[in-house]
XYZ file of C-alpha atoms in Angstrom:
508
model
C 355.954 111.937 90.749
C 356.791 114.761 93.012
C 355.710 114.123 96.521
C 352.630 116.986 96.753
C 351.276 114.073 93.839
C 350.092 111.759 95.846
C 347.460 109.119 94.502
C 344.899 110.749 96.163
C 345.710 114.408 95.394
C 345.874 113.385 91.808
C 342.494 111.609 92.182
C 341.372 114.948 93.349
C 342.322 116.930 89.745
C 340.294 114.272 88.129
C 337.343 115.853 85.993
C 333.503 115.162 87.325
C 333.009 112.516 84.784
C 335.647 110.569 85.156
C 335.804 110.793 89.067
C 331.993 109.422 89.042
C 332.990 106.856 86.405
C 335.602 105.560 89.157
C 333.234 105.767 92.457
C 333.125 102.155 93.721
C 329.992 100.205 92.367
C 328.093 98.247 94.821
C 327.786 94.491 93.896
C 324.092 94.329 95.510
C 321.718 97.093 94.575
C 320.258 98.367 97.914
C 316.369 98.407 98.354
C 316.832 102.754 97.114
C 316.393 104.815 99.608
C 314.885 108.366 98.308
C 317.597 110.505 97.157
C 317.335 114.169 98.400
C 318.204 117.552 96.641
C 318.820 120.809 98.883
C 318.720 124.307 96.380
C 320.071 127.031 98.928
C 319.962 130.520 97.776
C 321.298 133.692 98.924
C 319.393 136.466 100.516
C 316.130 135.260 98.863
C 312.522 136.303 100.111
C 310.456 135.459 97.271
C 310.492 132.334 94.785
C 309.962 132.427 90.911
C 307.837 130.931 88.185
C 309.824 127.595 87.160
C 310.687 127.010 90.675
C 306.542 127.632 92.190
C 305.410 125.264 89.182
C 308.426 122.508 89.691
C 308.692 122.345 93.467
C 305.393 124.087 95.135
C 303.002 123.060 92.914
C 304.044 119.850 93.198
C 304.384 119.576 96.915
C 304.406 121.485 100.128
C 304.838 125.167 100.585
C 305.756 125.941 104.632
C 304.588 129.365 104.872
C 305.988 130.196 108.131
C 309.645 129.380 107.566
C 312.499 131.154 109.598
C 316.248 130.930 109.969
C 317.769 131.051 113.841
C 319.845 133.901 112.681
C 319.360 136.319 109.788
C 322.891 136.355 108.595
C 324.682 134.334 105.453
C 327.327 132.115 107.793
C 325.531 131.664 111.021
C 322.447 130.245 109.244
C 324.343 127.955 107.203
C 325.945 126.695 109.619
C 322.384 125.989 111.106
C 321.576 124.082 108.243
C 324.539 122.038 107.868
C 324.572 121.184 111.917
C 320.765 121.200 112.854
C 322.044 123.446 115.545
C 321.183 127.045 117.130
C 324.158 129.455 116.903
C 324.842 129.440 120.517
C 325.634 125.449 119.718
C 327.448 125.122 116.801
C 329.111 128.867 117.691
C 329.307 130.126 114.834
C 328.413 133.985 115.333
C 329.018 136.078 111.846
C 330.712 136.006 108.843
C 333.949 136.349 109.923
C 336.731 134.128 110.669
C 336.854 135.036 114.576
C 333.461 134.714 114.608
C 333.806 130.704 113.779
C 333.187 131.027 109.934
C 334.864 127.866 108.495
C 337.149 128.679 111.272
C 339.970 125.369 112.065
C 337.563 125.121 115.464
C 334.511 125.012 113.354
C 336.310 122.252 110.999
C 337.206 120.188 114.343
C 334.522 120.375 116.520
C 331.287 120.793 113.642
C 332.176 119.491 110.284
C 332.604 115.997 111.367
C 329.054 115.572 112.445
C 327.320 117.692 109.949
C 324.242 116.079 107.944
C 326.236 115.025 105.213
C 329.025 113.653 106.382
C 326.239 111.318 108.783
C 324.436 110.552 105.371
C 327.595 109.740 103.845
C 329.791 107.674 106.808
C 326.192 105.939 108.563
C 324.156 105.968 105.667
C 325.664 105.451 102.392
C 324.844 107.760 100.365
C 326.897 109.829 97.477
C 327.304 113.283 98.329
C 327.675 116.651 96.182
C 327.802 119.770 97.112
C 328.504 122.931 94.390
C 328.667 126.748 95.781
C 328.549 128.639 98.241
C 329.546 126.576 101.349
C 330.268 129.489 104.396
C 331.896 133.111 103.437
C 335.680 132.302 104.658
C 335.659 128.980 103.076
C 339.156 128.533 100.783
C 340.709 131.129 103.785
C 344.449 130.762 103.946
C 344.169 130.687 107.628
C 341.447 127.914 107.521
C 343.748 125.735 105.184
C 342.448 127.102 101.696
C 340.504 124.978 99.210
C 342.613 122.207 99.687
C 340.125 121.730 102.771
C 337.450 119.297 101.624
C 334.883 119.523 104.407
C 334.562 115.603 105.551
C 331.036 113.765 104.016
C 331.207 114.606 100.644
C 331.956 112.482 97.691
C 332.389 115.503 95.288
C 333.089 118.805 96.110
C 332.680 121.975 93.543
C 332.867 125.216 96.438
C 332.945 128.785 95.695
C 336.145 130.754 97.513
C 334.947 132.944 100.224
C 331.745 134.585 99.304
C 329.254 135.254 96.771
C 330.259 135.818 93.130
C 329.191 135.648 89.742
C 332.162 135.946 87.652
C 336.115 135.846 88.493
C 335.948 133.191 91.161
C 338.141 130.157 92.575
C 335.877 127.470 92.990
C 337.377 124.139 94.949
C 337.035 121.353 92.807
C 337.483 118.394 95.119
C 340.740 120.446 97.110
C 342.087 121.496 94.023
C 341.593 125.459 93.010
C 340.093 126.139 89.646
C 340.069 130.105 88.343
C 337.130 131.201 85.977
C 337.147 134.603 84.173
C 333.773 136.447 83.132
C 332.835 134.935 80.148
C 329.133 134.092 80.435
C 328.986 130.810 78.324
C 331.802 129.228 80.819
C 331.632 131.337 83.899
C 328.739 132.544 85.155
C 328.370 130.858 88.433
C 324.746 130.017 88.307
C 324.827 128.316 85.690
C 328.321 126.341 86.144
C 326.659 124.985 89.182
C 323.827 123.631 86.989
C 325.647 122.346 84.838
C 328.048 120.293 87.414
C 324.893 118.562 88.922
C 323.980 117.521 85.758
C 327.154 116.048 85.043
C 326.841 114.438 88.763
C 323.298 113.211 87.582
C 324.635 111.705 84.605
C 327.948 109.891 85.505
C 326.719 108.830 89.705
C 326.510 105.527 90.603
C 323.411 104.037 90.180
C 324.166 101.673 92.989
C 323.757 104.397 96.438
C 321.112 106.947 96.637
C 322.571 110.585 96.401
C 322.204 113.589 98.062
C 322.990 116.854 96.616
C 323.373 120.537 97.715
C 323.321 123.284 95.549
C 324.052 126.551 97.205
C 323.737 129.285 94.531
C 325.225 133.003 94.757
C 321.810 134.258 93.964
C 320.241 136.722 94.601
C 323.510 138.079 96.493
C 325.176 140.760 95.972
C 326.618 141.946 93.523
C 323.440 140.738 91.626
C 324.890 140.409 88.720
C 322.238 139.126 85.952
C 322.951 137.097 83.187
C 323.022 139.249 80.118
C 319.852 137.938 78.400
C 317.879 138.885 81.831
C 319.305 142.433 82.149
C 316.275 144.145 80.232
C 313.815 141.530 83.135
C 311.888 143.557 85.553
C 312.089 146.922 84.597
C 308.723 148.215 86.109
C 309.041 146.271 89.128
C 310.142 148.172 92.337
C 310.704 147.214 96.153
C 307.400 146.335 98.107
C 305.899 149.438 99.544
C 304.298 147.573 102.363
C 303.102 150.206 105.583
C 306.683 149.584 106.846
C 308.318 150.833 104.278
C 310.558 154.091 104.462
C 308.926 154.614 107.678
C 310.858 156.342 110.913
C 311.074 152.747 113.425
C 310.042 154.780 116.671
C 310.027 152.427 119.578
C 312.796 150.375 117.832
C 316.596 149.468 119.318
C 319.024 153.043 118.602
C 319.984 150.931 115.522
C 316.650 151.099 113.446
C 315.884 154.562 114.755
C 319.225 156.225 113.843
C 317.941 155.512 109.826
C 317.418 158.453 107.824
C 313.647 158.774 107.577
C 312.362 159.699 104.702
C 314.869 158.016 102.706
C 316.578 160.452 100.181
C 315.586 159.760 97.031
C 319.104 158.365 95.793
C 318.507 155.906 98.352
C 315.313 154.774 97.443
C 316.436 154.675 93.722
C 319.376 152.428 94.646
C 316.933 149.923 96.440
C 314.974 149.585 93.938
C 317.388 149.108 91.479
C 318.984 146.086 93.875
C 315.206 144.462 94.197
C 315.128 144.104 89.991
C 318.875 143.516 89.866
C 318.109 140.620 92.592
C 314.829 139.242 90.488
C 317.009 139.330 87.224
C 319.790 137.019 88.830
C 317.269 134.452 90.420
C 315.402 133.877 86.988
C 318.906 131.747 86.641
C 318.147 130.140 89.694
C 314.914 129.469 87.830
C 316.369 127.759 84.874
C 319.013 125.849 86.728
C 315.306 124.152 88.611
C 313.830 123.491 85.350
C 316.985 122.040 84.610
C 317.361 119.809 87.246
C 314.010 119.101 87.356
C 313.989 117.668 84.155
C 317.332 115.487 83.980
C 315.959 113.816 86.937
C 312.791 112.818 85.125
C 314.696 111.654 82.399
C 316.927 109.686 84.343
C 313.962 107.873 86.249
C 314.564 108.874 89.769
C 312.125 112.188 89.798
C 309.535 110.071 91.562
C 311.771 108.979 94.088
C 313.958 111.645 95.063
C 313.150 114.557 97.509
C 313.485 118.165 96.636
C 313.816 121.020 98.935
C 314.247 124.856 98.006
C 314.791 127.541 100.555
C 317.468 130.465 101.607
C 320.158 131.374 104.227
C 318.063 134.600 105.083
C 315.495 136.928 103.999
C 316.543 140.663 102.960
C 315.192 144.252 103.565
C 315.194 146.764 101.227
C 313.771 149.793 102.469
C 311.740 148.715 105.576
C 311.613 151.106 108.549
C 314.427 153.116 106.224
C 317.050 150.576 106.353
C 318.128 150.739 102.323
C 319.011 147.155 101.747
C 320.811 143.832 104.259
C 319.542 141.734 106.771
C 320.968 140.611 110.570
C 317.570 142.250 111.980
C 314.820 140.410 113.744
C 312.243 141.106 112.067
C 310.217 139.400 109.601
C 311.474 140.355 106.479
C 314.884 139.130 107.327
C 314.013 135.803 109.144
C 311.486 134.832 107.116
C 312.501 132.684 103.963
C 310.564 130.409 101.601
C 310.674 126.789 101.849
C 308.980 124.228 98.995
C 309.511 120.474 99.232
C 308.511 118.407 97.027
C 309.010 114.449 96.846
C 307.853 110.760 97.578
C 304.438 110.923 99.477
C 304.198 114.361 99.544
C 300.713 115.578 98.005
C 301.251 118.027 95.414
C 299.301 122.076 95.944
C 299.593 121.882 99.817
C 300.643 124.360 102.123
C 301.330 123.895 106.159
C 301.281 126.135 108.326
C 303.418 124.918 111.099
C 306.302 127.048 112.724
C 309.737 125.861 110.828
C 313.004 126.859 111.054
C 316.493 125.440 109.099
C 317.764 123.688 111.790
C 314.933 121.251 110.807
C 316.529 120.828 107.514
C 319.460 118.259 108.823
C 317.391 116.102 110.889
C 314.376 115.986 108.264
C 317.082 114.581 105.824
C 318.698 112.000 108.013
C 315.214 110.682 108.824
C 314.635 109.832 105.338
C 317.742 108.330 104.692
C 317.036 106.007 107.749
C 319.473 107.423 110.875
C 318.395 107.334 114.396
C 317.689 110.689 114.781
C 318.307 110.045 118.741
C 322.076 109.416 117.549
C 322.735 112.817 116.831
C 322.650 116.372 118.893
C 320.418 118.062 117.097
C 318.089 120.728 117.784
C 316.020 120.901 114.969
C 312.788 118.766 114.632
C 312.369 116.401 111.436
C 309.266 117.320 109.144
C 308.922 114.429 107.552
C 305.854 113.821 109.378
C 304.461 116.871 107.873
C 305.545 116.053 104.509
C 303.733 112.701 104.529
C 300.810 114.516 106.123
C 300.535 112.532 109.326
C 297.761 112.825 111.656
C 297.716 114.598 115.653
C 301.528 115.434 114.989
C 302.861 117.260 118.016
C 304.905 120.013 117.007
C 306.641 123.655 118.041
C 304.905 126.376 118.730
C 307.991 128.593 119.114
C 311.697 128.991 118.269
C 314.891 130.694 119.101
C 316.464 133.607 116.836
C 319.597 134.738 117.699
C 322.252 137.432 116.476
C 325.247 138.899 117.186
C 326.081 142.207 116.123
C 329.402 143.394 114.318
C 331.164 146.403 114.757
C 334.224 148.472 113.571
C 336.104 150.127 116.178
C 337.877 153.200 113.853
C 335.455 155.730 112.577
C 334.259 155.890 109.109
C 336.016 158.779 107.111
C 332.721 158.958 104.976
C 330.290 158.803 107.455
C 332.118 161.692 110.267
C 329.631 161.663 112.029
C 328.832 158.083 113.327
C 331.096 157.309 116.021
C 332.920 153.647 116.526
C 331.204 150.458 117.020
C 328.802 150.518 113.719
C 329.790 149.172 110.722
C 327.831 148.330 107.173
C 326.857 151.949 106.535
C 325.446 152.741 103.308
C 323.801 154.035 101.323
C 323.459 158.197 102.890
C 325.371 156.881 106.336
C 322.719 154.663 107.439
C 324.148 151.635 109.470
C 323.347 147.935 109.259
C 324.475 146.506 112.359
C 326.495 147.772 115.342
C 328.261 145.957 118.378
C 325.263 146.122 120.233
C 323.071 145.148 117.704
C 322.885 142.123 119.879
C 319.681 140.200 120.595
C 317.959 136.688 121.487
C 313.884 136.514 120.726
C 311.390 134.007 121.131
C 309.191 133.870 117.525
C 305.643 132.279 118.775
C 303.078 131.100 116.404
C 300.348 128.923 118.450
C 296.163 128.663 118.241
C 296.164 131.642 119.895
C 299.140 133.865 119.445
C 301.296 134.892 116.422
C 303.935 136.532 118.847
C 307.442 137.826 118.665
C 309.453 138.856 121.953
C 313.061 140.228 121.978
C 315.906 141.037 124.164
C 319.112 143.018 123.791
C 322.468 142.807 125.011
C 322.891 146.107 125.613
C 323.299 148.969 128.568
C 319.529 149.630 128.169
C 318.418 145.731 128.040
C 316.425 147.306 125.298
C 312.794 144.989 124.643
C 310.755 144.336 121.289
C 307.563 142.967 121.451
C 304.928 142.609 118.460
C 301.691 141.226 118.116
C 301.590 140.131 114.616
C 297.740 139.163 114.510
C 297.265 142.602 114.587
C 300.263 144.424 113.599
C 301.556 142.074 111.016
C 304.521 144.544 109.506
C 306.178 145.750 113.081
C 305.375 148.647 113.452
C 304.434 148.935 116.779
C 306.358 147.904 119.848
C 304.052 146.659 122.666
C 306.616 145.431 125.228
C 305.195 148.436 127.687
C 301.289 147.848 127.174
C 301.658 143.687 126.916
C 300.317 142.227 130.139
C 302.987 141.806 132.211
C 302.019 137.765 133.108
C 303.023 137.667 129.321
C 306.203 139.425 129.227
C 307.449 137.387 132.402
C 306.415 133.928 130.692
C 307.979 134.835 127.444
C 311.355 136.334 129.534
C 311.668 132.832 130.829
C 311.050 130.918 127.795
C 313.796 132.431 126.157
C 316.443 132.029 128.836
C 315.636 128.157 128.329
C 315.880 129.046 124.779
C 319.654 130.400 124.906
C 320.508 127.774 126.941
C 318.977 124.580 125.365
C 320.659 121.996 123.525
C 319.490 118.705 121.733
C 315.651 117.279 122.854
C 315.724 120.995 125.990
C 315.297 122.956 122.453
C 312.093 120.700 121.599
C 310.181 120.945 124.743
C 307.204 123.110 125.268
C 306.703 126.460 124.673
C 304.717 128.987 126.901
C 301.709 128.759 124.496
C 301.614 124.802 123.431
C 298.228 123.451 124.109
C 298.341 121.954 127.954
């Protein structure tokens, strides 16, 4: 045996089947706990057929959902910690910015969800996909780094793919090609959790998170949903290819109208993005089903959301995310599971970082163990009575830049970078901004703040102005503006229970 074969690395090679086959049984079967599925996608803002009928329809649909920060690695990282970005530090999707960075694997990873669920609460963990964009990064170790708290380990290299990808199975890199029946990503991801489904012990609950490429680019469909779609076209909502006056530089420097290659590309992502999630739509059915079959349907939690919304079009911005506006924060959430009545929908203000918390509760943890700053919903799930919640939360992002100039685009200077299509740029270095999101009896607020030379200020009313179009922050009443000024400094600064006290507009 040559000395890189060490018991465990060989362990590692094993195939899914035969890994499970060898997890230690326990002797005792516990009293189950309720097993939990998380199905992360990609840039989604809408959910499909399969997944409304399998997951909404059957449960709880939070329609006022929001990630902390509209960007892939800084919300997963959210997700996995409970935290704001300004805790767990991660700030893009880049390794300097803390994406799967060796500080992120030393300081976060140990004391992520899973790896609580797995060490305090015995439970078998999977996770197959996307995990954050620098994952597998030579300077980060490669995919011979298994993040700690999970049992088995399937995770995409870098970002999101459909076809010629590494994937790390369990530290050790597997290359697939672009042959659909063994490659496409979507559905190799469906078909490892069924495997996991079929050869887990029956002995621990499980918890499993899939993290699909979907809808991502490079929205690649599978070929029998190519032809899917074809009259369906961006929403044309009264934002849409619009000049943002009143806006940061950023969303005013857009090319308004849109040429019409522009809007043609857009469109042609939105259907191109629908296609690739009706995958996402079988691997639910899928899922769905084996669990039924296997018995455990009824006692095992399912949650569906994204890392981000996605704008395509909106105030003239062709197609990304990283702004603060609705479109891009905004993501759907369905949960459905033990106790949870099916048809319902909640209002209530919540964000990913509940996500972590919300699952440790219903494996059992002391939520007071951990540093969390997200809130646990299971008391909305089970529909609990004169539940004091949130009435606001913290978004925060900050911006990218490249400091050469673009050769293609001559005429933007340094300091902007994701410009396309027609020159228009995404994000900039001072595309930097902290806002309180308010949604109380009595207000449905959002107030903003950049980091910039002109400490530039967003406000919207969305009662009345529900697609941002118009920036109040000079009309507002000035008691307002002050009150919401403060309540985000002890925003940006808050960690643990500080991020779960009042907000300006709670009732008393």
């Amino acid at each position: 045996m040559s000395p890189a074969a060490t018991p465990a690395a060989l362990l590692r090679a094993l195939p899914l089947a035969v890994l499970l086959l060898l997890s230690p049984a326990r002797a005792v079967r516990q009293a189950r706990r309720p097993n939990v599925v998380l199905i992360l996608t990609d840039d989604q803002d809408t959910p499909l057929k399969k997944t409304n009928a399998l997951i909404a329809q059957m449960g709880i649909t939070f329609v006022n959902a929001y990630v902390p920060s509209a960007l892939c690695c800084p919300s997963r990282a959210s997700i996995l910690t409970g935290k704001y970005p300004h805790n767990h530090h991660v700030v893009n999707n880049t390794l300097e910015g803390n994406c799967s960075s060796k500080l992120w694997q030393k300081i976060q990873e140990p004391y992520t969800f899973p790896a609580l669920l797995k060490a305090m609460c015995g439970y078998q963990t999977f996770f197959a996909g996307k995990y954050l964009n620098e994952y597998g990064a030579e300077d980060a170790g490669g995919v011979g780094h298994v993040p700690p708290g999970w049992s088995f380990w399937y995770a995409l290299e870098k970002n999101s793919k459909y076809y010629n990808y590494t994937l790390s199975v369990n530290g050790k890199a597997r290359r697939h090609g672009e042959n659909y029946s063994v490659d496409y990503l979507t559905d190799v991801l469906a078909n490892m959790s069924l495997d996991f489904l079929e050869y887990k012990s029956n002995f621990e609950p499980f918890f499993m998170m899939i993290a699909t490429p979907a809808p991502h680019s490079p929205w690649t469909p599978a070929p029998q949903y190519t032809k899917s779609f074809q009259n369906v076209s961006a929403p044309r909502n009264s934002n849409f290819n619009i000049h943002g006056k009143n806006k940061h530089w950023l969303i005013r420097q857009a090319k308004t109208p849109m040429s019409n290659s522009s809007i043609q590309f857009l469109d042609d992502a939105y259907r191109k993005r629908w296609q690739t999630l009706l995958s996402v739509d079988d691997l639910v059915e899928k899922l769905v089903k084996k669990l039924e079959v296997n018995g455990e349907l009824d006692n095992t939690y399912i949650f569906y959301t994204s890392d981000n919304g996605f704008h395509t079009g909106q105030f003239s911005l062709p197609i990304d995310k990283r702004q603060l506006y609705e479109f891009d924060i905004k993501v759907p959430l369905l949960v459905r599971g033990p106790g949870i009545k099916p048809n319902q929908t909640n209002k209530m203000l919540v964000a990913n970082i509940d996500l972590g918390p919300t699952i440790l509760d219903i494996a059992g943890y002391d939520l007071n163990k951990t540093q969390m700053d997200g809130m646990s919903l299971l008391p909305l799930l089970r529909g609990d009575k004169n539940v004091t919640w949130r009435s606001d939360f913290l978004v925060e992002y900050q911006g990218e830049g490249f400091n050469g100039s673009d050769p293609t685009c001559p005429g933007l200077g340094p300091g902007v970078t994701h410009c396309f299509p027609d020159c228009v740029c995404e994000d900039s270095y001072n595309n930097t901004y902290a806002c309180v999101r308010t949604l109380s009896a009595a207000w449905d607020l959002q107030y903003c703040e950049f980091d910039d030379r002109e400490v530039f200020v967003e406000v919207y009313n969305l009662t009345a102005d529900p697609h941002q179009i118009n920036n109040i922050a000079k009309t507002i009443d000035q008691e307002i503006l002050e009150k919401m000024n403060y309540r985000l400094m002890m925003l940006q600064s808050c960690s643990g229970a500080t991020c779960r006290t009042p907000g300006v507009f709670d009732p008393g």
